Coordinates of C-alpha atoms and ligand atoms in Angstrom, one line a residue:
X1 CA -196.0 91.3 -6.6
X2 CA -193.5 90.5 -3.9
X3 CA -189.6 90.4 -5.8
X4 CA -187.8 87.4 -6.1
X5 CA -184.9 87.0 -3.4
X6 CA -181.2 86.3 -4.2
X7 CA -179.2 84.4 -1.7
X8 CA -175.9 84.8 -3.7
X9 CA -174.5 87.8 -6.1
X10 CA -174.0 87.1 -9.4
X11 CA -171.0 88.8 -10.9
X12 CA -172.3 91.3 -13.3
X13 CA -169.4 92.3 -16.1
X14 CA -170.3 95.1 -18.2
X15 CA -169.1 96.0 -21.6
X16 CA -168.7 98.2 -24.4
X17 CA -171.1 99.8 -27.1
X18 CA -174.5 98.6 -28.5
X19 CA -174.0 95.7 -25.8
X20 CA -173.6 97.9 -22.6
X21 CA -176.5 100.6 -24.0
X22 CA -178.5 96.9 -24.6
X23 CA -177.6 95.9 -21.3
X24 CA -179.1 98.8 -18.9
X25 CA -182.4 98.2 -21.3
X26 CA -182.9 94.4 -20.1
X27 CA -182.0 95.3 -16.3
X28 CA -184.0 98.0 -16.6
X29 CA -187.3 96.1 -18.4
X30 CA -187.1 92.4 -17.4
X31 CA -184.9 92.1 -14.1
X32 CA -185.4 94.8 -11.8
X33 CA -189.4 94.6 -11.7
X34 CA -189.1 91.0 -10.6
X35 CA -185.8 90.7 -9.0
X36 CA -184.2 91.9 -5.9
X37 CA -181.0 91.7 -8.2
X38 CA -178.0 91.0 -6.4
X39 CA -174.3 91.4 -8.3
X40 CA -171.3 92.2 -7.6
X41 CA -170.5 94.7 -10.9
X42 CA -167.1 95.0 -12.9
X43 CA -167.0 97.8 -15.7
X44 CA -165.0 95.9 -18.1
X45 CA -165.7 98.9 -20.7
X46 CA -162.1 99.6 -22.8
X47 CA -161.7 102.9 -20.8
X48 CA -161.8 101.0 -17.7
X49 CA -159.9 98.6 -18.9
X50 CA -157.1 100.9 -19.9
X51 CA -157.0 102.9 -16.9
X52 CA -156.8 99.9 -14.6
X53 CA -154.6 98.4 -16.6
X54 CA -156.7 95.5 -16.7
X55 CA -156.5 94.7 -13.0
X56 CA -160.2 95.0 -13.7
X57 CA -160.4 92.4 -15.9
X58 CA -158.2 90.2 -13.9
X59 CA -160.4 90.7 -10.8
X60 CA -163.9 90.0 -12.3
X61 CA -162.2 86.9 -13.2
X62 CA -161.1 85.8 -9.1
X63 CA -164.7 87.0 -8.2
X64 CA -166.3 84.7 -10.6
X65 CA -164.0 82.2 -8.8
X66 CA -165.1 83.0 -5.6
X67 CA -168.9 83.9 -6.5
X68 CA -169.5 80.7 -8.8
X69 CA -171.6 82.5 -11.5
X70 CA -170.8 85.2 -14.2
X71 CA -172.8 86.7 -16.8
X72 CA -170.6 88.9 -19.0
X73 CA -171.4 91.8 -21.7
X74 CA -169.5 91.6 -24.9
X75 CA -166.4 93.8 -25.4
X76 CA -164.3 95.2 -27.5
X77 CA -160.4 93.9 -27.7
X78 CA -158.3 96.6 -28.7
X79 CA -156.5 97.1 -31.9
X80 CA -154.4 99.7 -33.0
X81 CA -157.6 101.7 -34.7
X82 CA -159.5 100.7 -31.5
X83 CA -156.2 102.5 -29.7
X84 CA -157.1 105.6 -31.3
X85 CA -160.4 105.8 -31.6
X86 CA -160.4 105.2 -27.5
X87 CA -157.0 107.4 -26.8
X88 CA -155.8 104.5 -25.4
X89 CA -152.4 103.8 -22.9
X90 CA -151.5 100.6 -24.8
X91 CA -153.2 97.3 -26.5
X92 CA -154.8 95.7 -24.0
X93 CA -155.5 91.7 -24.6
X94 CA -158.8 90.1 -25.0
X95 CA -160.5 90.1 -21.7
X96 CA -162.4 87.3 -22.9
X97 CA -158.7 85.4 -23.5
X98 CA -157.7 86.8 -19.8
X99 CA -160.7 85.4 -18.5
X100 CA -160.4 82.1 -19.6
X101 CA -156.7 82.0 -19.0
X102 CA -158.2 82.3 -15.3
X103 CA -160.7 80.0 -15.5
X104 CA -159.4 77.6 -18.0
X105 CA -162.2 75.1 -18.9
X106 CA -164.8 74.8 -21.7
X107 CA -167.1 77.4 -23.7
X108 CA -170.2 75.5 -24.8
X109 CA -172.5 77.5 -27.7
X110 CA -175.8 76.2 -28.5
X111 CA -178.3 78.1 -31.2
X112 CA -181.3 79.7 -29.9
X113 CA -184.0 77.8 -32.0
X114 CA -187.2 79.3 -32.5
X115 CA -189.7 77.4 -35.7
X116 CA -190.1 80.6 -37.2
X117 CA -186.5 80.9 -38.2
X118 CA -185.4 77.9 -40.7
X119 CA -181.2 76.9 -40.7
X120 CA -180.1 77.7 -44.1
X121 CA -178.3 74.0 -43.9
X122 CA -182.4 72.6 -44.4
X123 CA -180.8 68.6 -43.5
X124 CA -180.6 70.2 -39.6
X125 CA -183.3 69.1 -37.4
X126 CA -181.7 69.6 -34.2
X127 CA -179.1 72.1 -32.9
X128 CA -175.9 71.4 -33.0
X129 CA -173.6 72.3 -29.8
X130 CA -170.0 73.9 -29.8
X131 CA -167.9 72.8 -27.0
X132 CA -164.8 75.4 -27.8
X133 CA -161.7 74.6 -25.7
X134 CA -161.1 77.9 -23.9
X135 CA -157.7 77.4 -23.0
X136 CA -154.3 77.6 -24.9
X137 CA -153.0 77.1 -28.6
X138 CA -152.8 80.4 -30.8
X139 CA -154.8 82.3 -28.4
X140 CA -151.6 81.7 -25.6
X141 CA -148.7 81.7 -28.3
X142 CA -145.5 83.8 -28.7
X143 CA -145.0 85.3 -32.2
X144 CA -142.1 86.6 -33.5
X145 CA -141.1 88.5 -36.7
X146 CA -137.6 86.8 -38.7
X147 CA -136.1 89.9 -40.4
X148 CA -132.9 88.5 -41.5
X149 CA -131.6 85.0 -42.6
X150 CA -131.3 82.3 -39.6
X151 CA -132.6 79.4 -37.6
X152 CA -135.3 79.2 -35.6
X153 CA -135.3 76.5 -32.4
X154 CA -137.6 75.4 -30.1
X155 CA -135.7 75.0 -27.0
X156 CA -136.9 72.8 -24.1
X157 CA -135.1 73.2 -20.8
X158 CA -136.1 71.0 -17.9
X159 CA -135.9 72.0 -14.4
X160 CA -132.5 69.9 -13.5
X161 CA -131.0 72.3 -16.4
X162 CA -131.0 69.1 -19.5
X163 CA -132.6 70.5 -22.8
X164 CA -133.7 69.2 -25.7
X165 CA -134.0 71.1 -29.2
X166 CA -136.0 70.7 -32.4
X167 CA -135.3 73.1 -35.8
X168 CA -138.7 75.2 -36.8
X169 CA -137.4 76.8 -39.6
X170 CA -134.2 77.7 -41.4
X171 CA -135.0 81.3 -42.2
X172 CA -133.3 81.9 -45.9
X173 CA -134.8 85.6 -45.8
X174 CA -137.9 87.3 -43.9
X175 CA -141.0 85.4 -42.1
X176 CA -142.8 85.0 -39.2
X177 CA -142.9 82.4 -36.4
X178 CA -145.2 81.2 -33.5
X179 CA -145.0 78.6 -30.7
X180 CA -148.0 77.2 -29.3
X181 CA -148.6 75.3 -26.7
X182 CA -151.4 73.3 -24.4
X183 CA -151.8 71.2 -21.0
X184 CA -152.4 68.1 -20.8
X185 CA -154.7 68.8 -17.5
X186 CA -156.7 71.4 -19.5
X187 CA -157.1 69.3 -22.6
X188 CA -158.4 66.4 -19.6
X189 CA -160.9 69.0 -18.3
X190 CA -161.8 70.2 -21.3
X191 CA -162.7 66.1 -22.2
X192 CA -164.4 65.8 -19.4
X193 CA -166.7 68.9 -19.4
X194 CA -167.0 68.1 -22.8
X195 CA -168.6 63.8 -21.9
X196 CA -170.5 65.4 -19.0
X197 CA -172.7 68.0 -21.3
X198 CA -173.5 65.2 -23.5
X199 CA -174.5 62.8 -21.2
X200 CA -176.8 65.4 -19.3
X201 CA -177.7 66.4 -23.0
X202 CA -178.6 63.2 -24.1
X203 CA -176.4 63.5 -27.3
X204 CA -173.8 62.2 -29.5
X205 CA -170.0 63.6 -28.7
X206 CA -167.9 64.3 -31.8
X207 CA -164.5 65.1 -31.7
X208 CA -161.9 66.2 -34.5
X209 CA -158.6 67.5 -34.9
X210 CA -155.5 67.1 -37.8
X211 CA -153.9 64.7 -36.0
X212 CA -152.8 63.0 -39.3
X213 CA -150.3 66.4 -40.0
X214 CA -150.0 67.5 -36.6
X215 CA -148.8 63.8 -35.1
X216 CA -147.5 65.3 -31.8
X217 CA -149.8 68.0 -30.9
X218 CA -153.3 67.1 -32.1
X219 CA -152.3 63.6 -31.6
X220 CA -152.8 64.5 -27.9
X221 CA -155.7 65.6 -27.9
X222 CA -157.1 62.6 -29.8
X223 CA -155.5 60.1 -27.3
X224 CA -156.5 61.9 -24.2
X225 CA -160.0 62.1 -25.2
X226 CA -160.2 58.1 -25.9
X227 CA -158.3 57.8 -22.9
X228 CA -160.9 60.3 -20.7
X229 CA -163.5 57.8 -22.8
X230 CA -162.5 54.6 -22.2
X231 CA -161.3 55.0 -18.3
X232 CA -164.0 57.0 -17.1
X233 CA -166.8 57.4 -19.9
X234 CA -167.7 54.6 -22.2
X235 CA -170.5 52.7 -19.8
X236 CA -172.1 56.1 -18.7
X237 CA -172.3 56.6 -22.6
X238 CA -173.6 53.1 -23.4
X239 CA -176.0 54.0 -19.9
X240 CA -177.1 57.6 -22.1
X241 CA -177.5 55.7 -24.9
X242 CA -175.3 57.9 -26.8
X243 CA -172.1 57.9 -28.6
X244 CA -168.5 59.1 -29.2
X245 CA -167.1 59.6 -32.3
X246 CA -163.9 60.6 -33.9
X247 CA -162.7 61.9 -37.0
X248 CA -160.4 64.3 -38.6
X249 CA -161.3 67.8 -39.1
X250 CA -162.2 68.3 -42.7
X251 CA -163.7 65.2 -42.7
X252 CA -166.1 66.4 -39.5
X253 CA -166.6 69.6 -41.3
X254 CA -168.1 68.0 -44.5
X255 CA -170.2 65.6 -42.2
X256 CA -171.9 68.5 -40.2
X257 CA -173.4 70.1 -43.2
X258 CA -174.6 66.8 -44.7
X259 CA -175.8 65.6 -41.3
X260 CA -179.5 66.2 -39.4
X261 CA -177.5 68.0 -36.1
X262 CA -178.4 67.1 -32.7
X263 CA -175.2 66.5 -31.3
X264 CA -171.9 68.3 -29.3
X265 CA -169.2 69.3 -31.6
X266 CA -166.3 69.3 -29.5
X267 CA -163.6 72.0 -30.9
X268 CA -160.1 72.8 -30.1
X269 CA -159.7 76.3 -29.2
X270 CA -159.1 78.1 -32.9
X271 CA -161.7 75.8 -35.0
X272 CA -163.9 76.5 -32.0
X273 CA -163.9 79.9 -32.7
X274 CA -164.2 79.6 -36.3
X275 CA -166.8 77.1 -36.4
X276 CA -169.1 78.3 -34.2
X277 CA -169.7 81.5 -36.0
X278 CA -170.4 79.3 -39.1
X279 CA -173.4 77.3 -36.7
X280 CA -174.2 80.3 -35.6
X281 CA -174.8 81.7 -39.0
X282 CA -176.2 79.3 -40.5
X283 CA -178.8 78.5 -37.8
X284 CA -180.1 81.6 -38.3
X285 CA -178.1 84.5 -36.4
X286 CA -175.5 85.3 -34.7
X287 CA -177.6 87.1 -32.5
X288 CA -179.1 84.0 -31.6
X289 CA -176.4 82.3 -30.3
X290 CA -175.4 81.4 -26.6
X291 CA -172.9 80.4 -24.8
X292 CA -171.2 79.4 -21.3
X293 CA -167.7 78.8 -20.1
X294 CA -168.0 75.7 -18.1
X295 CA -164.8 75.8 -15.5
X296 CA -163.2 72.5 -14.0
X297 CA -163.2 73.7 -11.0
X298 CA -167.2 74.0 -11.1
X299 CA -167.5 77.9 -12.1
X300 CA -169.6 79.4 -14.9
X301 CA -169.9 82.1 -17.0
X302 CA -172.5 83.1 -19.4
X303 CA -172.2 85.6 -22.1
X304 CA -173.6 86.3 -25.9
X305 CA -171.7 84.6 -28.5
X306 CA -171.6 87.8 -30.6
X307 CA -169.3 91.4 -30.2
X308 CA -170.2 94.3 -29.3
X309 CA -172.3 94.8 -32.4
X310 CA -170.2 98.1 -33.3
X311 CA -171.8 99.0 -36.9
X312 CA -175.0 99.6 -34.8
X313 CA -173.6 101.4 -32.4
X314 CA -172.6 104.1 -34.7
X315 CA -175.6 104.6 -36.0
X316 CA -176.8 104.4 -32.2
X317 CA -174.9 107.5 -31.6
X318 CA -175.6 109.3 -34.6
X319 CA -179.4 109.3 -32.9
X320 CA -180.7 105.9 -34.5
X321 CA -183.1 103.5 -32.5
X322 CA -181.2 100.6 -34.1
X323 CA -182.9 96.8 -34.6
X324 CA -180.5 95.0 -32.5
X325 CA -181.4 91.9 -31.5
X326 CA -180.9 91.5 -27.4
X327 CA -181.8 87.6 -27.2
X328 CA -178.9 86.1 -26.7
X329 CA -177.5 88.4 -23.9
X330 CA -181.1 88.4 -22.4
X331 CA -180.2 84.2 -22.4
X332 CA -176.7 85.1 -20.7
X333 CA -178.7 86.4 -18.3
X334 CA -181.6 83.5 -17.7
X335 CA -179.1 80.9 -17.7
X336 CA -176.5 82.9 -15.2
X337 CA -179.4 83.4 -12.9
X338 CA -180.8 80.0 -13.7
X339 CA -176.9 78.3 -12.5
X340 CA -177.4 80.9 -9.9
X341 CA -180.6 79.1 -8.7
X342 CA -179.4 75.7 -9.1
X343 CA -176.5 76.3 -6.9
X344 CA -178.3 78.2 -4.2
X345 CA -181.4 76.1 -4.3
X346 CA -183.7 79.0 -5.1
X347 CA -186.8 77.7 -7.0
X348 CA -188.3 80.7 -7.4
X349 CA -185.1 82.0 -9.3
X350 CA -185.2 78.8 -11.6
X351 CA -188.8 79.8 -13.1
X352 CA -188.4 83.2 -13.5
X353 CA -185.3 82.1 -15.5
X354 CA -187.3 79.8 -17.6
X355 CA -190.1 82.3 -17.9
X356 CA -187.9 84.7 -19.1
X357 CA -186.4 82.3 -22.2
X358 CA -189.9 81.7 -22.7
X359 CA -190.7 85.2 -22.7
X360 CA -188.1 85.8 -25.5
X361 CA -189.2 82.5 -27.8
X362 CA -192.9 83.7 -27.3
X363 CA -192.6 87.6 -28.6
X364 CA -190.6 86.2 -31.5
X365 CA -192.8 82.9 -32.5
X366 CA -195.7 85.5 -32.3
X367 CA -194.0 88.0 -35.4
X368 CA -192.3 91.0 -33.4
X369 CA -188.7 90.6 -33.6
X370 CA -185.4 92.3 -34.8
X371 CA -184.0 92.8 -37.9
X372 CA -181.8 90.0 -38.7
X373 CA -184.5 87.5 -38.0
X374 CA -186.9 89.2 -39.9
X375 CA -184.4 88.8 -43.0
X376 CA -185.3 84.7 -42.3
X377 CA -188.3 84.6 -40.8
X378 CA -191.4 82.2 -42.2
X379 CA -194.1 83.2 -42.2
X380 CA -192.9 86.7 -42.3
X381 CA -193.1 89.2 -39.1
X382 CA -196.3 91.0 -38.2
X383 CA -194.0 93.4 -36.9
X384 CA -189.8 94.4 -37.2
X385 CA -189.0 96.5 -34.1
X386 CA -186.2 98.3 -32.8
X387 CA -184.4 96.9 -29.7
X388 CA -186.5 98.9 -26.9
X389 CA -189.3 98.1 -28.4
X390 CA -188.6 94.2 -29.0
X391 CA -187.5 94.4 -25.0
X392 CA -191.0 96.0 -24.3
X393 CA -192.9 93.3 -26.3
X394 CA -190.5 90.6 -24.3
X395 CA -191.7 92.3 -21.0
X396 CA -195.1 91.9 -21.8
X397 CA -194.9 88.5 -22.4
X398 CA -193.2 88.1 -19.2
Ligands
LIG1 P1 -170.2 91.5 -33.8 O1 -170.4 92.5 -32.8 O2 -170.4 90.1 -33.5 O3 -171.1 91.9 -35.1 C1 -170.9 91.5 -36.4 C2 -172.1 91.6 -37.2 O4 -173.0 90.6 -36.9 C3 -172.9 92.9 -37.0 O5 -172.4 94.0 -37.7 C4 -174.3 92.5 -37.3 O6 -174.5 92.4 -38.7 C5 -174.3 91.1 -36.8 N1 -174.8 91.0 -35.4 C6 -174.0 90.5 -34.3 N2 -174.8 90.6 -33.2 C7 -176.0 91.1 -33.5 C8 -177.1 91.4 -32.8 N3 -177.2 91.2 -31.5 N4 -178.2 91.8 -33.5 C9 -178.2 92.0 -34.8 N5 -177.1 91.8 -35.5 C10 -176.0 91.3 -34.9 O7 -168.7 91.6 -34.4 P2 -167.9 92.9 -34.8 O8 -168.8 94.1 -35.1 O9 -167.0 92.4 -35.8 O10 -167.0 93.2 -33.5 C11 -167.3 94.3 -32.7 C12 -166.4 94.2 -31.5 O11 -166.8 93.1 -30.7 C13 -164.9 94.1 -31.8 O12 -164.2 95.1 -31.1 C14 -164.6 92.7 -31.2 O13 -163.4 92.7 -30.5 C15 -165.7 92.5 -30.2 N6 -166.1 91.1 -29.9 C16 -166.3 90.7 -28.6 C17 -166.7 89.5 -28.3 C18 -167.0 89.1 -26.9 O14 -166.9 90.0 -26.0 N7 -167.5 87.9 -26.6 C19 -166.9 88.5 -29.3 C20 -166.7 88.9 -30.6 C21 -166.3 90.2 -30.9 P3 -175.2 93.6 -39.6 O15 -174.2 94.7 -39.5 O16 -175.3 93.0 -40.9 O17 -176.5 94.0 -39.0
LIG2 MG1 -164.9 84.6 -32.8

């Protein structure tokens, strides 16, 4: 069989532990025997990392600018046992909060749904979709420690010199302190991306924030999302058939579990991160979970929702063929090279992509699958196999 052509280079960012052993596996089985597999590779592992000082991190980043398309490996952001256990130079940040930095824009997780596997929430019928805010807020703050009595100021100073102050906090003994902040361009984008997936989705847009404590800040983004809604929107909604609705956070919260699904939940950047572990989970696993950063300026990058998956890895090391389940960075891949297609107009790229989803729903719906899904699985699995093996029963499918 003749392999499939690439016109463009994907930009290949590799990671750390059971992720980058995973990752070689899936090249290895279910790309390179079909694919002339072009990429232009970035070794995002923490050692890399650290003796780059990130420059690496910063540069997979511009290419994925340049190239269009990104399919990233999870990784591990340093901490200070992380800094020891790798001998590292100094804390590095998240790559994952560099690279969106970069890009700015819109992550957008979706569950992987497959009949065997029932949501533990049993009102869901249809997935529901994250669309996490990528840029900003406490993942772009200052912090500061208050070790002694005093006030704390936010200070404003324009660019013609004129400031403007408010008080934070009159410290009466020791605290902490953090100052947040957002754009009103990104928050725009982030609406927009946000409208578009739900109108080529079909689906209802939710949208929730604390607007009624935080007047000023999420009182922003409530108004620039019915602002994005109303100018630009509301008759290509009406035209989808679809809907956008509003509420306050707790309030959303309490309406998702009680609800059937089937719609975009459209986060802010911290209850993005939060909630969509919760989906995630209670979809069925973490493990099954994708998700794509969807750019303004028209870039993408795919990637697993999940780490690095560092309990396995351990036991990885210590000789164990562990049960880790590959399916969501095996989707990272299908729908990088899948954008990939699209934008190069390569059909040949677009089924294989499909196929290999398909590939993946068809070795699982048939009873051989990993661990974690085996825990939820009904009927139960024929079979509960270790990664390789669940990435040879994929390949034979495909
Ligand atoms: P994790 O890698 O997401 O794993 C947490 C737990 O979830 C695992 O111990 C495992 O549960 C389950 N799990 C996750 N993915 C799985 C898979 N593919 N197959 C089977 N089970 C899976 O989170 P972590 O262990 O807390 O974090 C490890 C590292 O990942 C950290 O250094 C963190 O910084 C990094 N991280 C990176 C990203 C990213 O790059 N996008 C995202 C999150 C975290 P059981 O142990 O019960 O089997
Ligand atoms: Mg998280």
């Amino acid at each position: 069989m003749a392999k499939i052509i690439m016109k463009t280079p994907l930009v290949e960012i590799d990671g750390d532990e059971m992720t980058r052993v995973l990752w070689d596996v899936i090249k290895e089985k279910l790309l390179f025997p079909f694919i002339e597999l072009k990429t232009e590779y970035y070794d995002l592992g923490l050692v890399n990392r650290d003796s780059t000082n990130d420059e690496i991190t910063v540069k997979s980043a511009e290419a994925i600018k340049r190239l269009g398309v990104g399919v990233k490996c999870a990784t591990i952001t340093a901490n200070s046992a992380r800094q020891k256990e790798y001998n590292l130079k100094t804390l590095l940040p998240s790559p994952n909060a560099t690279i969106r930095a970069i890009l700015d824009g819109t992550v957008f997780r979706k569950p992987i749904q497959v009949s065997r596997i029932k949501p533990s929430v049993n009102t869901w019928k249809a997935p529901i979709v994250i669309g996490r805010h990528a840029y900003g807020d406490v993942y772009k703050a200052a912090e500061m420690e208050i070790d002694s009595p005093g006030k704390v100021e936010l200070l404003y100073t324009k660019t013609d010199g004129t400031q403007s102050k408010v008080l934070v906090a009159d410290f009466k003994g020791r605290g902490i302190v953090q100052g947040m902040h957002n754009l009103d361009e990104s928050i725009k984008s982030f609406a927009r991306a946000c409208f578009l997936y739900a109108i080529a989705e079909k689906i209802p847009l939710w949208f929730a924030t604390k607007d009624t404590i935080s007047k000023i800040y999420d009182g922003r983004f409530k108004d620039i999302f019915n602002e994005i809604y109303e100018t630009e929107f509301m008759e290509k909604c009406k035209e989808a058939g679809i809907e956008y609705f509003y509420t306050l956070i707790d309030d959303a919260v309490a309406r998702v579990v009680k609800g059937e699904g089937g719609f975009i939940w459209a986060c802010k950047n911290y209850d993005g991160d939060v909630q969509s572990d919760m989906i995630a989970s209670a979809a069925g696993s973490l493990a099954m979970m994708t998700s794509v950063l969807v750019s303004p300026s028209g870039v993408f990058e795919y990637e697993a929702a999940h780490g690095t998956v560092q309990q396995h890895y351990y036991r990885f090391k210590k000789g164990e063929k562990t049960s880790t389940n590959p399916a969501a960075l095996i989707f990272a891949w299908s729908g990088a090279l899948s954008k990939r297609a699209e934008l190069d107009n390569t059909p040949e790229l677009a089924d294989f992509a499909k196929r290999l989803e398909k590939a993946v729903l068809g070795a699982i719906e048939d009873g051989t699958m990993t661990g974690d899904l085996a825990r939820l699985s009904y009927p139960p699995p024929e079979k509960i196999l270790n990664s390789w093996d669940f990435i040879d029963a994929v390949a034979s499918h495909l």
